[in-house]
mmCIF file of C-alpha atoms in Angstrom:
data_model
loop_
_atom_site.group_PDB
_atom_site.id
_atom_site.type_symbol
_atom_site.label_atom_id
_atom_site.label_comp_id
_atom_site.label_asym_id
_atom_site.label_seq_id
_atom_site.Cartn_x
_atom_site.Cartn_y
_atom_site.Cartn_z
ATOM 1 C CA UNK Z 1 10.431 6.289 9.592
ATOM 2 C CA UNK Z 2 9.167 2.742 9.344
ATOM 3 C CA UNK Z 3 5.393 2.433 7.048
ATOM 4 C CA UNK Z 4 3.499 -0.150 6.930
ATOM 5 C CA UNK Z 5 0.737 -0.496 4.626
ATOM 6 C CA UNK Z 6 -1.855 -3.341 3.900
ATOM 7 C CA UNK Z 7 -4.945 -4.214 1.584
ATOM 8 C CA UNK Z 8 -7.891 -5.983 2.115
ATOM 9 C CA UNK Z 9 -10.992 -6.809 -0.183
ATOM 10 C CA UNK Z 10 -12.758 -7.704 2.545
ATOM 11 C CA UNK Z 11 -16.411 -8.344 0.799
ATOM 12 C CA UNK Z 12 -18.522 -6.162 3.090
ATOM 13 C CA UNK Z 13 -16.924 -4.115 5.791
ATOM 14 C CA UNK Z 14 -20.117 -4.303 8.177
ATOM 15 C CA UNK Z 15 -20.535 -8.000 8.130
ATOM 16 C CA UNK Z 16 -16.755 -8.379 9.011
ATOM 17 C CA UNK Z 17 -15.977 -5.285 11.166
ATOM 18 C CA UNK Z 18 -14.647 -7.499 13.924
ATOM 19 C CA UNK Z 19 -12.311 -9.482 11.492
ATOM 20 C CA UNK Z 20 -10.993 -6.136 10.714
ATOM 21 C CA UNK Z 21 -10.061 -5.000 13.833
ATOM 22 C CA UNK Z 22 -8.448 -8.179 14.835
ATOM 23 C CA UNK Z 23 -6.347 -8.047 11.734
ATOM 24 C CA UNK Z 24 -5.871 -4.647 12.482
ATOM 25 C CA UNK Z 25 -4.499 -5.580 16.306
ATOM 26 C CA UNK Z 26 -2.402 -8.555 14.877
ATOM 27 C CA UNK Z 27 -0.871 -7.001 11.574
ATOM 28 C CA UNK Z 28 -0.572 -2.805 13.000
ATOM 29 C CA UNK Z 29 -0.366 -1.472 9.405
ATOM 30 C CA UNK Z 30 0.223 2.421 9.178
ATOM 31 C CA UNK Z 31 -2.285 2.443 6.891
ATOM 32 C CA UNK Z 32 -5.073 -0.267 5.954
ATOM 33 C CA UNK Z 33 -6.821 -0.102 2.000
ATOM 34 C CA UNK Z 34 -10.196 -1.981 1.963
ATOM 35 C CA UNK Z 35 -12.075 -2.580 -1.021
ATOM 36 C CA UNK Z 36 -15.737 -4.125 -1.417
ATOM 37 C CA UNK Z 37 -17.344 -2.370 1.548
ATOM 38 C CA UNK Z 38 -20.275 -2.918 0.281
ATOM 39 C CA UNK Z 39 -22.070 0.477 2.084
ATOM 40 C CA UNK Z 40 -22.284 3.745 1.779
ATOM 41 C CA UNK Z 41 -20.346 6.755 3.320
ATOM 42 C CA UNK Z 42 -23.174 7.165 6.122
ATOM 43 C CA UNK Z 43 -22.741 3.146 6.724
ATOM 44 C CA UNK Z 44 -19.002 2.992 7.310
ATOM 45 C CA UNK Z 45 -18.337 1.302 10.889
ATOM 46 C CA UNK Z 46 -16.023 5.005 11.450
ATOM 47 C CA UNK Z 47 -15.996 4.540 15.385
ATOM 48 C CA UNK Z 48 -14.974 0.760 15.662
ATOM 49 C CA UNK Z 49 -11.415 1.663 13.226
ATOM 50 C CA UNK Z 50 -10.766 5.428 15.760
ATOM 51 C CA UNK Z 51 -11.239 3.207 18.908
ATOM 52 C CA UNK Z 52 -8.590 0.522 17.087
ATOM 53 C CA UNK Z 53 -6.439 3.766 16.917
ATOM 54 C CA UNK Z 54 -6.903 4.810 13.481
ATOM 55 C CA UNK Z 55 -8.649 8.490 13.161
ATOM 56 C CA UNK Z 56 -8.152 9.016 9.984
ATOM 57 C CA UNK Z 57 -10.725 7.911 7.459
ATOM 58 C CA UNK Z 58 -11.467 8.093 4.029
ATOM 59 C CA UNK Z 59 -14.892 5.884 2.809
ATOM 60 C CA UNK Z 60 -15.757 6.633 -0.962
ATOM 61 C CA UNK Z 61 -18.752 4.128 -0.875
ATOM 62 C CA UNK Z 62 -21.987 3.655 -2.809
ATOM 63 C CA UNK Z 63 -25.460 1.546 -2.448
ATOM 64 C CA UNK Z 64 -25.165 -2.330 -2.420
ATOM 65 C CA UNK Z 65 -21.443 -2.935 -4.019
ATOM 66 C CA UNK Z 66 -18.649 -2.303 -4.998
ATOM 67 C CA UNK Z 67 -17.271 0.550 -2.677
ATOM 68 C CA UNK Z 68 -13.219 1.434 -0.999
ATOM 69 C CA UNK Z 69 -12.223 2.845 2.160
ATOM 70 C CA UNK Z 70 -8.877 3.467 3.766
ATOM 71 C CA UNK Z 71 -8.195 4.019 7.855
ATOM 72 C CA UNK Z 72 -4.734 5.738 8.316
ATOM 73 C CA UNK Z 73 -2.850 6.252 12.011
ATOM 74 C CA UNK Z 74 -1.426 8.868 10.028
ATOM 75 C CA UNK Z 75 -3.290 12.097 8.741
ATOM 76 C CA UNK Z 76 -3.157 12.320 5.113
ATOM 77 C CA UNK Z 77 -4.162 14.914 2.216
ATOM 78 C CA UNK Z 78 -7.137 13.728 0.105
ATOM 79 C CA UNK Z 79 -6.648 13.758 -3.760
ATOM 80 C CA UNK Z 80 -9.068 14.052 -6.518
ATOM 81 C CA UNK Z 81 -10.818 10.843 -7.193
ATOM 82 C CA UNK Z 82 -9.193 9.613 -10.977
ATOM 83 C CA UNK Z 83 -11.216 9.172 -13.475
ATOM 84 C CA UNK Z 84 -10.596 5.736 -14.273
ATOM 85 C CA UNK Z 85 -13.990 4.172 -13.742
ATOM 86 C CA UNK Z 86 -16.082 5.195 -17.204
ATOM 87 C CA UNK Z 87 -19.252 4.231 -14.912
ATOM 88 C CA UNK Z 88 -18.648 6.306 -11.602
ATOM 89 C CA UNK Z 89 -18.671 3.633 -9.294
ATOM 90 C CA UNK Z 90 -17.230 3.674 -5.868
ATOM 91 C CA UNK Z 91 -13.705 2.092 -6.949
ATOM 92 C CA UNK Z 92 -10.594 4.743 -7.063
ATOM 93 C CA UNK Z 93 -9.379 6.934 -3.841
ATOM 94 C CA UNK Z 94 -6.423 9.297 -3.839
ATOM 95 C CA UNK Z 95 -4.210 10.560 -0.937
ATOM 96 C CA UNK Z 96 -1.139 12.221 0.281
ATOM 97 C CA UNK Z 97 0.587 10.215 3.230
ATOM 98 C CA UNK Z 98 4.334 10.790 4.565
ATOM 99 C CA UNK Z 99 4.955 12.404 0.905
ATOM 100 C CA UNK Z 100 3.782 9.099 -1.329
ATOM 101 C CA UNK Z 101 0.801 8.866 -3.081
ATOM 102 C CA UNK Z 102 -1.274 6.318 -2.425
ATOM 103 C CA UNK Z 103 -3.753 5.296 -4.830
ATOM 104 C CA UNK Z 104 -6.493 2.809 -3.139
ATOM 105 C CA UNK Z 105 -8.193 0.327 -6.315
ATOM 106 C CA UNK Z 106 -11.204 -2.025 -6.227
ATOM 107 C CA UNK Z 107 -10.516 -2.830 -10.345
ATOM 108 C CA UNK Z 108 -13.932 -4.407 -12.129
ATOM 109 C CA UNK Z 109 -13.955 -8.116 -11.931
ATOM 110 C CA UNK Z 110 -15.179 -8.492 -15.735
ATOM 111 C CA UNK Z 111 -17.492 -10.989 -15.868
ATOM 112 C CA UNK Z 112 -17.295 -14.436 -17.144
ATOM 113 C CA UNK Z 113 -17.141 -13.849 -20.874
ATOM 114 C CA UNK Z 114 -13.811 -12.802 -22.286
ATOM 115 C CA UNK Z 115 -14.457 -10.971 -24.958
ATOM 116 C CA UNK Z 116 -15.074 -6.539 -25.344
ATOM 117 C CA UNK Z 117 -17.662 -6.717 -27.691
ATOM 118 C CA UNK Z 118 -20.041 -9.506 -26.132
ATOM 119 C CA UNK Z 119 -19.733 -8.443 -22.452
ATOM 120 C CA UNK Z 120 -19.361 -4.956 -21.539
ATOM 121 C CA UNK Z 121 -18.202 -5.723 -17.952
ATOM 122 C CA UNK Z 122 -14.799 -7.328 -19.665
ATOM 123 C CA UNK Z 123 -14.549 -3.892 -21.737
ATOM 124 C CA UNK Z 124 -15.069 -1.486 -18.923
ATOM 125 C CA UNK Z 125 -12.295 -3.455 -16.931
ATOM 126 C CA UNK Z 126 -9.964 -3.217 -19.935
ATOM 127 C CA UNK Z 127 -10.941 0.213 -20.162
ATOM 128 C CA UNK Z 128 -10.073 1.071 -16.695
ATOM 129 C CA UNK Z 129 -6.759 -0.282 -17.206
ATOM 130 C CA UNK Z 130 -5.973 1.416 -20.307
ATOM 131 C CA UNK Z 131 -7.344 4.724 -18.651
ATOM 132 C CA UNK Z 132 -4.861 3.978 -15.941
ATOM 133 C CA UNK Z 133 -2.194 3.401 -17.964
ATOM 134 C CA UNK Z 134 -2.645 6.407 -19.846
ATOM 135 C CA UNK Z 135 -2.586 8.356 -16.709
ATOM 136 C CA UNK Z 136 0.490 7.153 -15.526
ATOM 137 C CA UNK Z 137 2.465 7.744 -18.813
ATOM 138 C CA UNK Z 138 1.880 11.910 -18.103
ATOM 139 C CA UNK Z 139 1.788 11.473 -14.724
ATOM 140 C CA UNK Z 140 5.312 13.441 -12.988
ATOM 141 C CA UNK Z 141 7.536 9.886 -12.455
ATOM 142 C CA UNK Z 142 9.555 11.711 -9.814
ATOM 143 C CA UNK Z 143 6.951 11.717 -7.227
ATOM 144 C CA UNK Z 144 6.571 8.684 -4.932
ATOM 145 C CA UNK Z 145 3.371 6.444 -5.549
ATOM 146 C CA UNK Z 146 2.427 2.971 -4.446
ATOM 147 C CA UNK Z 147 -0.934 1.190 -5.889
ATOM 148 C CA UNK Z 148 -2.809 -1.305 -3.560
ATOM 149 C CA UNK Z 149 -6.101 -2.748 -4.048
ATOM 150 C CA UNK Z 150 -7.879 -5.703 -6.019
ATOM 151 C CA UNK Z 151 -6.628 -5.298 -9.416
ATOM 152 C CA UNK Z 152 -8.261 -8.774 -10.481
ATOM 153 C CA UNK Z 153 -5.712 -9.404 -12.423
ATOM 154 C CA UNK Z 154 -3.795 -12.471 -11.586
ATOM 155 C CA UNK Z 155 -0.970 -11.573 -14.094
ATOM 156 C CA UNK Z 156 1.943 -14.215 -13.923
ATOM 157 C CA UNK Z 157 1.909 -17.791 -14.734
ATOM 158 C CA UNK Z 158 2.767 -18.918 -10.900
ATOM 159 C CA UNK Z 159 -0.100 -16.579 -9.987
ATOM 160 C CA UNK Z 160 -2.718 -18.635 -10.499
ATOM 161 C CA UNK Z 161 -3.553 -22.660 -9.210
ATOM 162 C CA UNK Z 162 -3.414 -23.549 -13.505
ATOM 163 C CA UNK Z 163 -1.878 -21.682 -15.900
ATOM 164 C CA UNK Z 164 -2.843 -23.268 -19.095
ATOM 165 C CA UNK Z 165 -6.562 -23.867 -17.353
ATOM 166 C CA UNK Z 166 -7.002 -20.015 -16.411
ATOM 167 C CA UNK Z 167 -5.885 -18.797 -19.893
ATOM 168 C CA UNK Z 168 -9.581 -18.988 -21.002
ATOM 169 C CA UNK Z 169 -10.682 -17.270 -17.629
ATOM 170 C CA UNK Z 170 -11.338 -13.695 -16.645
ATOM 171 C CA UNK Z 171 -8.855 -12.660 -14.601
ATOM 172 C CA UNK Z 172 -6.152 -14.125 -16.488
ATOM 173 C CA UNK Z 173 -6.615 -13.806 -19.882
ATOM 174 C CA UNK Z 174 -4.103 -12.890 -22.762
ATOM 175 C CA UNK Z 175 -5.782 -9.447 -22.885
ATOM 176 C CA UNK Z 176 -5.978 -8.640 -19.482
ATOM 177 C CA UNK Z 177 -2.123 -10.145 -18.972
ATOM 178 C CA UNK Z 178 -1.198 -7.603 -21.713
ATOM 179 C CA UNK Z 179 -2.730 -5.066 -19.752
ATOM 180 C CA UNK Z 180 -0.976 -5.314 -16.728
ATOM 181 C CA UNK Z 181 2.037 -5.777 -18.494
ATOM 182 C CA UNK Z 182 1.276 -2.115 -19.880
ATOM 183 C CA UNK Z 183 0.473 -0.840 -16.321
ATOM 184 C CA UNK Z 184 3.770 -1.615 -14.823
ATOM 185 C CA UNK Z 185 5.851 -0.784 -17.837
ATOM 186 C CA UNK Z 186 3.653 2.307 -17.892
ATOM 187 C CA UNK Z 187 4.476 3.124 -14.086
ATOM 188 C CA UNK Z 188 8.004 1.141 -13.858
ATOM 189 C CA UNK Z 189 6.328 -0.148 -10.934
ATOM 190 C CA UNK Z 190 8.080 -2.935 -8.868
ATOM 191 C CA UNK Z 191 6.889 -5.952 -7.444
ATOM 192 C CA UNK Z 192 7.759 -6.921 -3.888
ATOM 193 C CA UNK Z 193 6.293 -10.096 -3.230
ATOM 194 C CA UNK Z 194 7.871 -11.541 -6.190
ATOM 195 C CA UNK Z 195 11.086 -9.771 -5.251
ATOM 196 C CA UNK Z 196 10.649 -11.675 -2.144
ATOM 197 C CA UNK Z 197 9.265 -15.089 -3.735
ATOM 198 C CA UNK Z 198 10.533 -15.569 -7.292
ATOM 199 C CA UNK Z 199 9.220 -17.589 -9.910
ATOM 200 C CA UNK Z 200 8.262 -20.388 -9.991
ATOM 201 C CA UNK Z 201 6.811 -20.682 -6.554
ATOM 202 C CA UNK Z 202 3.010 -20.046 -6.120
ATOM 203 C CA UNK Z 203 1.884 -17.010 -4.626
ATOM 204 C CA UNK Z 204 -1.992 -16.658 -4.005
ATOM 205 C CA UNK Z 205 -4.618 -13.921 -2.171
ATOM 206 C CA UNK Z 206 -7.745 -15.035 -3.610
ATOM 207 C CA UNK Z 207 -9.644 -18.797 -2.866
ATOM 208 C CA UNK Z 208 -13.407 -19.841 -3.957
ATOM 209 C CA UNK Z 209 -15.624 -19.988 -1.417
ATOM 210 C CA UNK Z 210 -16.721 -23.115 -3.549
ATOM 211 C CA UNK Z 211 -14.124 -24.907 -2.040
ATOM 212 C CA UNK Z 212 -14.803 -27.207 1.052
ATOM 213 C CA UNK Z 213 -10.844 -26.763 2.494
ATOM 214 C CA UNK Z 214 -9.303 -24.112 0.346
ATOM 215 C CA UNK Z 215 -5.327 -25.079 1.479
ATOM 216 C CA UNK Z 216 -6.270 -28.724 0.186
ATOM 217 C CA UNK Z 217 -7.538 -27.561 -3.254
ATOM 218 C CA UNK Z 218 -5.471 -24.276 -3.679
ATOM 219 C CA UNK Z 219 -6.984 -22.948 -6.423
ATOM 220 C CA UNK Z 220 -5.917 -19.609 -5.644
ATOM 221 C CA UNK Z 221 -5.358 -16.573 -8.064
ATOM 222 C CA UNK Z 222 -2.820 -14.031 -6.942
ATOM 223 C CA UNK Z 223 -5.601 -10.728 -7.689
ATOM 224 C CA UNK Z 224 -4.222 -8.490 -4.758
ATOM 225 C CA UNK Z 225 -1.282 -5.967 -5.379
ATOM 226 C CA UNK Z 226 0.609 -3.396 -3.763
ATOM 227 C CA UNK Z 227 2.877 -1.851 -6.375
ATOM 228 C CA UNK Z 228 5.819 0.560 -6.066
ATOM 229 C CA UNK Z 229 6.722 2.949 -8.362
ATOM 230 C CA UNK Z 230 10.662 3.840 -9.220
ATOM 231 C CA UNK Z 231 10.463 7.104 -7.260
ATOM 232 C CA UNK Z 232 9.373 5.387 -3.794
ATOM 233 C CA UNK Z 233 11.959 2.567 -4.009
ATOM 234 C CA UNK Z 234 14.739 4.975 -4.334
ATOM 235 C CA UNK Z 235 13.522 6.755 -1.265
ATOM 236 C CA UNK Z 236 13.204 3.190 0.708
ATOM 237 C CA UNK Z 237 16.538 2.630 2.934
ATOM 238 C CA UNK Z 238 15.724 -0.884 3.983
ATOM 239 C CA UNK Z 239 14.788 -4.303 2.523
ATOM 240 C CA UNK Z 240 10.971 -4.478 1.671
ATOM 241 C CA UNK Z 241 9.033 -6.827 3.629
ATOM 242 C CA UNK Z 242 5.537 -8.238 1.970
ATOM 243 C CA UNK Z 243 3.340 -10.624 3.786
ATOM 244 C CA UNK Z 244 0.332 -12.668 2.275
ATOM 245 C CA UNK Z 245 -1.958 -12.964 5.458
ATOM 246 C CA UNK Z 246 -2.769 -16.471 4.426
ATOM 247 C CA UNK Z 247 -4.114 -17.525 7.567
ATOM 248 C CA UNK Z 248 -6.948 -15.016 7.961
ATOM 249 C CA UNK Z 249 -8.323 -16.746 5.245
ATOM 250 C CA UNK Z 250 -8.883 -19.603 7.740
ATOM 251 C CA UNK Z 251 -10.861 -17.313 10.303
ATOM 252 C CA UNK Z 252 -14.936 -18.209 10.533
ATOM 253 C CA UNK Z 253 -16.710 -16.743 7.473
ATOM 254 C CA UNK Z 254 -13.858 -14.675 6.059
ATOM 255 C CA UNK Z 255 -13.385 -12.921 3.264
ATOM 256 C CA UNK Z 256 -12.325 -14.673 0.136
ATOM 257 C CA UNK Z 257 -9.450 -12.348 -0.317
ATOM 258 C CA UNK Z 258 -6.513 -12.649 2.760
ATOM 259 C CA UNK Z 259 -4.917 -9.268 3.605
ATOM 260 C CA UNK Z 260 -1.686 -8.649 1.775
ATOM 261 C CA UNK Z 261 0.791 -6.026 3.537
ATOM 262 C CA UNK Z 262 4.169 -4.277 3.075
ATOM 263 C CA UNK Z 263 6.613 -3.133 5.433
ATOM 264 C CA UNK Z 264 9.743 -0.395 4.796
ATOM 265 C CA UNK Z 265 11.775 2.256 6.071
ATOM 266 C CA UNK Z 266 12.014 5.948 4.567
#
């Protein structure tokens, strides 16, 4: 069978429901991630996403932020919700889909200040990750998982507009770099998009809403992932195909995140 599977932080579902289904009708993923709904459960636009042809929906959301959902043409088994996020917050979902696991992410941001002890919002992202990793090292390796989400971590050097400038800035830190360096060793997960586009070219999801023409400035940090553990690729038969939706960026008052997506056969 053919799956396709994309992720969105899409920085309020409500405000950009009709973005959504347009992506939706343009990209036709199996199965769509969103993170940074922004609502709660009760909130979620459920009837706009069945009448786009997906019935199958999973919202673990919460009051003002934060907040993931995923809408599936395919039914799926719902897993316990990890506990990765020390806080509780709407930001880990779990499910069973054509035999993979399919863990849906909305990692903390961090703050601004890179250090564990002065901001707490840089800890409990570090903390996450280390939680996660930890998981994953007891966690059976023969059964098929992919990760998607915003991990906010932009981890390679051609992942982000300046290497040497970001060094000093959450989201690309020494000690967050080491973490997700942990997190795929951890999972042996592999990396399609850079499978596809090698170093050194520049691979971005994320642009500032600060700037005026984001293509002109690309400043871009590379913060969404959808990663692929050693059991899943040996069950893939065809060549992976991973596509930075680039363009939707473009779209009137979109998201600062573009969709990423990832196409393969079982």
């Amino acid at each position: 069978m053919r799956l396709s599977i994309a992720s969105w932080n899409i920085n309020s579902v409500r405000l950009r429901i009709d973005q959504v289904i347009r992506f939706l009708d343009l990209a036709r993923p199996d199965i769509l991630c969103l993170q940074e709904i922004k609502c709660q459960n009760g909130e979620f636009p459920r009837k706009a996403f069945e009448e786009a042809g997906y019935p199958h929906i999973l919202v673990t959301g919460q009051k003002g932020w934060h907040g993931v959902a995923l809408v599936s043409k395919l039914p799926f088994e719902t897993n316990e919700i990890l506990p990765f996020c020390r806080r509780g917050e709407a930001r880990v979902q779990g499910i069973k889909a054509a035999g993979i696991d399919l863990w849906n992410f909305y990692i903390p941001a961090g703050g601004d200040v890179p250090d564990r002890e002065a901001n707490d919002k840089f800890d409990h992202k570090l903390e996450f990750y280390e939680r996660l990793t930890a998981y994953l090292k007891s966690r059976n390796p023969d059964a098929p998982l992919l990760i998607a989400g915003d991990l906010n971590i932009a981890p390679g050097e051609n992942d982000v507009w300046s290497h040497r400038q970001m060094l000093k800035v959450v989201s690309h830190t020494p000690p967050e770099l080491e973490a997700f360096a942990n997190l795929m060793d951890a999972g042996g997960f592999h990396d399609a998009f850079r499978e596809l586009w090698p170093e050194p070219q520049k691979l971005f999801t994320w642009w500032s809403y600060r700037a005026a023409d984001f293509r002109k400035s690309n400043r871009g940090l590379r913060l969404d992932h959808l990663l692929i553990n050693p059991a899943l690729k040996a069950r893939i038969t065809s060549p992976i195909a991973a596509i930075i939706h680039d363009r939707v960026r473009e779209w009137d008052r979109p998201s600062d995140h573009a969709p990423i997506q990832i196409e393969f056969d079982l």
